[in-house]
Amino acid sequence: MLITAPQLFGAVVACGLGYAEGARLSRELGSWQVISWALVLSLPVMLPLMWLTWPKSLEEVGFAAWASLIYIAVFSMFIGFLFWYRGLALGGIVAA
């Protein structure tokens, strides 16, 4: 799949808007609720992608892959975004 400059620019703009909206919402809801709702709202997109890329057998997936998935899901994504949105809510969207 070829990614062009306009697609990359659109992705950067969409991410920036998402971060700004998440920071605004974290002032009202709290950072843990913002990331939790973001995960719930992304589920309809992620489930078909998961289904398309699911391996034929779970025996093909090794321990290192499962451990990596759990680490990224818990620490990098969930806990990391808790602090990220809390920091944006405290410091302001423009300051970050």
Coordinates of C-alpha atoms in Angstrom, one line a residue:
M1 CA 0.0 0.0 0.0
L2 CA 1.4 3.3 -1.0
I3 CA 1.0 6.3 1.4
T4 CA 1.1 9.6 -0.3
A5 CA 1.9 13.0 1.2
P6 CA -1.8 14.2 1.3
Q7 CA -2.8 11.0 3.1
L8 CA 0.0 11.5 5.6
F9 CA -0.9 15.2 6.1
G10 CA -4.5 14.2 6.6
A11 CA -3.5 11.6 9.2
V12 CA -1.4 14.2 11.1
V13 CA -4.3 16.7 11.1
A14 CA -6.8 14.0 12.3
C15 CA -4.4 12.9 15.1
G16 CA -3.9 16.5 16.2
L17 CA -7.6 17.2 16.3
G18 CA -8.1 13.9 18.2
Y19 CA -5.6 14.9 20.8
A20 CA -7.1 18.4 21.2
E21 CA -10.6 17.0 21.5
G22 CA -9.4 14.3 24.0
A23 CA -7.7 17.0 26.1
R24 CA -10.9 19.1 26.1
L25 CA -13.0 16.1 27.1
S26 CA -10.6 15.1 29.8
R27 CA -11.3 18.4 31.6
E28 CA -15.0 17.4 31.8
L29 CA -14.9 13.6 32.1
G30 CA -11.4 12.7 33.4
S31 CA -8.5 11.1 31.6
W32 CA -9.4 7.5 32.3
Q33 CA -13.0 8.0 30.9
V34 CA -11.7 9.7 27.8
I35 CA -9.3 6.8 26.9
S36 CA -11.9 4.2 27.8
W37 CA -14.5 5.8 25.6
A38 CA -12.0 6.1 22.8
L39 CA -11.3 2.4 23.0
V40 CA -15.1 1.6 23.0
L41 CA -15.7 3.8 20.0
S42 CA -12.8 2.3 18.0
L43 CA -14.2 -1.3 18.6
P44 CA -16.5 -1.3 15.5
V45 CA -13.5 -0.5 13.3
M46 CA -11.0 -2.8 15.1
L47 CA -13.2 -6.0 15.2
P48 CA -13.4 -6.4 11.4
L49 CA -9.6 -5.7 11.1
M50 CA -9.0 -8.3 13.8
W51 CA -11.2 -10.8 12.0
L52 CA -9.3 -10.2 8.7
T53 CA -5.9 -10.7 10.2
W54 CA -6.7 -13.5 12.7
P55 CA -4.3 -16.5 12.4
K56 CA -5.6 -19.9 11.4
S57 CA -4.5 -21.3 14.7
L58 CA -3.7 -19.6 18.0
E59 CA -0.8 -22.0 18.4
E60 CA 1.0 -20.0 15.7
V61 CA 1.2 -17.1 18.1
G62 CA 4.1 -17.3 20.5
F63 CA 4.5 -16.2 24.1
A64 CA 6.6 -13.2 23.1
A65 CA 3.8 -11.9 20.8
W66 CA 1.1 -12.3 23.5
A67 CA 3.4 -10.6 26.1
S68 CA 4.1 -7.8 23.7
L69 CA 0.5 -7.2 23.0
I70 CA -0.5 -7.1 26.6
Y71 CA 2.4 -4.7 27.4
I72 CA 1.5 -2.3 24.6
A73 CA -2.2 -2.5 25.4
V74 CA -1.8 -1.9 29.2
F75 CA 1.2 0.4 29.6
S76 CA 1.9 2.1 26.3
M77 CA -1.7 2.7 25.3
F78 CA -4.0 2.8 28.4
I79 CA -1.8 4.0 31.2
G80 CA 0.3 6.2 28.8
F81 CA -2.8 8.0 27.6
L82 CA -4.1 8.4 31.1
F83 CA -1.1 10.6 31.9
W84 CA -1.1 12.2 28.4
Y85 CA -4.7 13.4 28.6
R86 CA -4.3 14.4 32.3
G87 CA -1.3 16.5 31.3
L88 CA -3.1 18.1 28.4
A89 CA -6.1 18.9 30.7
L90 CA -3.8 20.5 33.4
G91 CA -1.3 22.3 31.1
G92 CA -3.7 23.4 28.4
I93 CA -4.1 22.2 24.9
V94 CA -2.1 25.0 23.3
A95 CA 0.8 24.7 25.8
A96 CA 1.3 21.0 25.0

